Amino acid sequence: MGGIFISYRNGTHSVAVGALADRLRHYFGRGQVFCDTQMTPGTRYPDELRARLLDSNALVAVIHDGWTDEFDRPRDTDWVRYEIATALEKRIPVVPVLLEQADPPRRDQLPEDIAELTVRQAARLRGAEFPADVGDLVRLLERHIEPTTEPPPPRTVPRPRRVGRRIAAWATGLFLLTLILVSDDPAEDQQVWEWFGYAAFISTMALAGSSILVSALIPIKRWTYRMDINWQTMPTREFVHRTWILPALGVLPIAYGMVKTWPGKDRRLHEWEVWAVVALGIIALYFLHRTMRHHGTRQNAWPPLVTTESIMFRRAAHRLHHKLTTEPDWRGARSRAIQRKAVSIYLDLAEVRMELKTRAGVSLRRWIGTGYSGWVTAWLGWLMSILALDGFALGLVLRQDSVPAGPFRLIAVTVLAAVIFTAVMVVAHFYGDRWEVRRWIGELTEWQAKLGPLIFRPPSGDPDE
């Protein structure tokens, strides 16, 4: 098992020994620090003590005022003397630790078998300077023992998205939804092909309207870029607390529209309409709760996951910078375990930056195939649903004996309009994504310039500096 063996005498100073043991476990791992308070119940004290001592990588000898006087007291077995003598005999590194103002032991104060302790480099542990003194001791011990740390979570590499299946799912859903929406009160003389053709036409008009609306909203995303950064780097609750007025104002036009369109005295809501409103409300609350919980879990995870999602790499970089500049264990002289965590997150951020640089240079065809944008998948699925509706309408028209030119013109115009508006939206999203990714690359470059000196600059007072 190895680790650090703490040798000490019981007394009023045992509280300081316990605090030292806890701090060493924090740095090196719980199973890497042994103190006699951890003895397994039911085992023979001498056997377990010898086994842990012989298996250790370093021994910490805690020396307090009056420590040397204890060797003159008669006792059956002086375990402190045995522990130190055995460590010296087996060439186990021994680090003396002087509590408070205790003087280093002189050679004439120690038994001959542990006299070598007087020439070993000692550390000092003072209550007033406890964190700094423990840090110095940790750096001494790191020469003899590797800290065991939990490996950082592997970077979440997105699996290749099955874009074809997603487009097919969107197409199927919109195809059925469109038919259901236009099936209310059909005309008595309406032919079957007209049902599909009319559904395709209505869906195309909705696609055109949505395309125009989204195109108008794309520039707004650039204006709100700084808000996105603030939202994704600060805790969700803090962001909501600061910006709650914006969504509150956004509810006003929705409420106004509901008031104007809500049935009055002339018409009552059907039962299915009431249940539809209730179901939509429950679904909206479910997704809101799931999103909040998901964000809370991700923002509290440590080490943080680093992916190409802006919210993930922004939050990881922000939290790492916060720890490096505010938390005592991360500022200045860090333990090797903490340094490894910091370097691991830094390298993950660098890897994400390289992935984004690759993404910024892909062609339109490959960009669509990798499924970077869920919006594009939805637009293409919408187009496929319109083409399917027009395909059914065309097949039914061709089965008629006399085929007028009107149906063909309607189908052709519908298909052409759907293709044009979809192409415009795909291209707009492609160049919008490329602009956004380049901004992300710039952000990560700034974070690397900010984090690099904090991580790799040798801290003042480091013995290896």
CSV table of N, CA and C in Angstrom, one decimal, residues 209-261:
chain,number,residue,atom,x,y,z
A,209,GLY,N,-42.2,31.8,-43.2
A,209,GLY,CA,-42.3,32.8,-42.1
A,209,GLY,C,-41.2,32.5,-41.0
A,210,SER,N,-41.0,31.3,-40.7
A,210,SER,CA,-40.0,31.0,-39.6
A,210,SER,C,-38.6,31.4,-40.1
A,211,SER,N,-38.3,31.1,-41.4
A,211,SER,CA,-37.0,31.5,-41.9
A,211,SER,C,-36.8,33.0,-41.8
A,212,ILE,N,-37.8,33.8,-42.2
A,212,ILE,CA,-37.7,35.2,-42.1
A,212,ILE,C,-37.5,35.7,-40.7
A,213,LEU,N,-38.2,35.1,-39.7
A,213,LEU,CA,-38.1,35.4,-38.3
A,213,LEU,C,-36.7,35.1,-37.8
A,214,VAL,N,-36.3,33.9,-38.0
A,214,VAL,CA,-35.0,33.5,-37.5
A,214,VAL,C,-33.8,34.3,-38.2
A,215,SER,N,-34.0,34.7,-39.4
A,215,SER,CA,-33.0,35.5,-40.1
A,215,SER,C,-32.9,36.9,-39.4
A,216,ALA,N,-34.0,37.4,-39.0
A,216,ALA,CA,-34.1,38.6,-38.3
A,216,ALA,C,-33.4,38.5,-36.9
A,217,LEU,N,-33.5,37.3,-36.3
A,217,LEU,CA,-33.0,37.2,-34.9
A,217,LEU,C,-31.5,36.9,-34.9
A,218,ILE,N,-30.9,36.4,-36.0
A,218,ILE,CA,-29.5,36.0,-36.0
A,218,ILE,C,-28.6,37.2,-35.6
A,219,PRO,N,-28.8,38.5,-36.1
A,219,PRO,CA,-28.0,39.6,-35.6
A,219,PRO,C,-28.1,39.8,-34.2
A,220,ILE,N,-29.3,39.6,-33.6
A,220,ILE,CA,-29.5,39.8,-32.2
A,220,ILE,C,-28.6,38.9,-31.3
A,221,LYS,N,-28.3,37.7,-31.9
A,221,LYS,CA,-27.4,36.8,-31.1
A,221,LYS,C,-26.0,37.4,-31.0
A,222,ARG,N,-25.6,38.2,-31.9
A,222,ARG,CA,-24.3,38.9,-31.8
A,222,ARG,C,-24.3,40.0,-30.8
A,223,TRP,N,-25.5,40.7,-30.7
A,223,TRP,CA,-25.6,41.7,-29.7
A,223,TRP,C,-25.6,41.1,-28.3
A,224,THR,N,-26.1,39.9,-28.1
A,224,THR,CA,-26.2,39.3,-26.8
A,224,THR,C,-25.1,38.4,-26.5
A,225,TYR,N,-24.0,38.5,-27.2
A,225,TYR,CA,-22.9,37.6,-27.1
A,225,TYR,C,-22.3,37.8,-25.7
A,226,ARG,N,-22.1,39.0,-25.2
A,226,ARG,CA,-21.5,39.2,-23.9
A,226,ARG,C,-22.5,38.7,-22.8
A,227,MET,N,-23.8,38.8,-23.0
A,227,MET,CA,-24.7,38.2,-22.0
A,227,MET,C,-24.6,36.7,-22.0
A,228,ASP,N,-24.4,36.1,-23.1
A,228,ASP,CA,-24.1,34.6,-23.1
A,228,ASP,C,-22.9,34.2,-22.3
A,229,ILE,N,-21.9,35.0,-22.4
A,229,ILE,CA,-20.6,34.7,-21.6
A,229,ILE,C,-20.9,34.9,-20.1
A,230,ASN,N,-21.6,35.9,-19.8
A,230,ASN,CA,-21.9,36.1,-18.3
A,230,ASN,C,-22.8,35.0,-17.8
A,231,TRP,N,-23.8,34.6,-18.6
A,231,TRP,CA,-24.7,33.5,-18.1
A,231,TRP,C,-23.9,32.2,-18.0
A,232,GLN,N,-23.0,31.9,-18.9
A,232,GLN,CA,-22.3,30.6,-18.9
A,232,GLN,C,-21.1,30.5,-18.0
A,233,THR,N,-20.7,31.7,-17.4
A,233,THR,CA,-19.6,31.6,-16.5
A,233,THR,C,-20.0,31.8,-15.0
A,234,MET,N,-21.2,32.4,-14.8
A,234,MET,CA,-21.6,32.6,-13.4
A,234,MET,C,-22.7,31.5,-13.1
A,235,PRO,N,-22.9,31.2,-11.8
A,235,PRO,CA,-23.9,30.2,-11.4
A,235,PRO,C,-25.3,30.6,-11.9
A,236,THR,N,-26.1,29.6,-12.3
A,236,THR,CA,-27.4,29.8,-12.9
A,236,THR,C,-28.3,30.7,-12.0
A,237,ARG,N,-28.2,30.4,-10.7
A,237,ARG,CA,-29.1,31.2,-9.8
A,237,ARG,C,-28.7,32.7,-9.8
A,238,GLU,N,-27.4,32.9,-9.8
A,238,GLU,CA,-27.0,34.3,-9.8
A,238,GLU,C,-27.4,35.0,-11.1
A,239,PHE,N,-27.3,34.3,-12.2
A,239,PHE,CA,-27.7,34.9,-13.5
A,239,PHE,C,-29.2,35.2,-13.5
A,240,VAL,N,-30.0,34.3,-13.0
A,240,VAL,CA,-31.4,34.5,-13.0
A,240,VAL,C,-31.7,35.7,-12.1
A,241,HIS,N,-31.0,35.8,-11.0
A,241,HIS,CA,-31.3,36.9,-10.0
A,241,HIS,C,-31.0,38.2,-10.7
A,242,ARG,N,-30.0,38.3,-11.5
A,242,ARG,CA,-29.6,39.5,-12.2
A,242,ARG,C,-30.5,39.9,-13.4
A,243,THR,N,-30.9,38.9,-14.1
A,243,THR,CA,-31.6,39.1,-15.4
A,243,THR,C,-33.0,38.7,-15.5
A,244,TRP,N,-33.7,38.5,-14.3
A,244,TRP,CA,-35.0,38.0,-14.3
A,244,TRP,C,-36.0,38.9,-15.0
A,245,ILE,N,-35.7,40.2,-15.1
A,245,ILE,CA,-36.6,41.1,-15.7
A,245,ILE,C,-36.8,40.9,-17.2
A,246,LEU,N,-35.7,40.4,-17.9
A,246,LEU,CA,-35.8,40.2,-19.3
A,246,LEU,C,-36.8,39.1,-19.7
A,247,PRO,N,-36.7,37.9,-19.1
A,247,PRO,CA,-37.8,36.9,-19.4
A,247,PRO,C,-39.2,37.4,-19.0
A,248,ALA,N,-39.2,38.1,-17.9
A,248,ALA,CA,-40.5,38.6,-17.4
A,248,ALA,C,-41.2,39.6,-18.4
A,249,LEU,N,-40.4,40.4,-19.0
A,249,LEU,CA,-40.9,41.3,-20.1
A,249,LEU,C,-41.3,40.5,-21.3
A,250,GLY,N,-40.5,39.4,-21.6
A,250,GLY,CA,-40.8,38.6,-22.7
A,250,GLY,C,-42.2,37.9,-22.6
A,251,VAL,N,-42.7,37.7,-21.4
A,251,VAL,CA,-44.0,37.0,-21.2
A,251,VAL,C,-45.1,38.0,-21.6
A,252,LEU,N,-44.9,39.3,-21.5
A,252,LEU,CA,-46.0,40.2,-21.7
A,252,LEU,C,-46.6,40.1,-23.1
A,253,PRO,N,-45.9,40.0,-24.2
A,253,PRO,CA,-46.6,39.9,-25.5
A,253,PRO,C,-47.3,38.5,-25.6
A,254,ILE,N,-46.8,37.5,-25.0
A,254,ILE,CA,-47.5,36.2,-25.0
A,254,ILE,C,-48.8,36.3,-24.3
A,255,ALA,N,-48.8,37.0,-23.1
A,255,ALA,CA,-50.0,37.1,-22.3
A,255,ALA,C,-51.0,38.0,-23.1
A,256,TYR,N,-50.5,39.0,-23.8
A,256,TYR,CA,-51.4,39.9,-24.5
A,256,TYR,C,-52.1,39.1,-25.7
A,257,GLY,N,-51.3,38.3,-26.3
A,257,GLY,CA,-51.8,37.5,-27.4
A,257,GLY,C,-52.9,36.5,-26.9
A,258,MET,N,-52.6,35.9,-25.8
A,258,MET,CA,-53.6,34.9,-25.2
A,258,MET,C,-54.9,35.6,-24.8
A,259,VAL,N,-54.8,36.8,-24.3
A,259,VAL,CA,-56.0,37.6,-23.9
A,259,VAL,C,-56.8,37.9,-25.1
A,260,LYS,N,-56.2,38.3,-26.2
A,260,LYS,CA,-56.9,38.6,-27.4
A,260,LYS,C,-57.5,37.4,-28.1
A,261,THR,N,-56.9,36.3,-28.0
A,261,THR,CA,-57.4,35.1,-28.8
A,261,THR,C,-58.1,34.1,-27.9
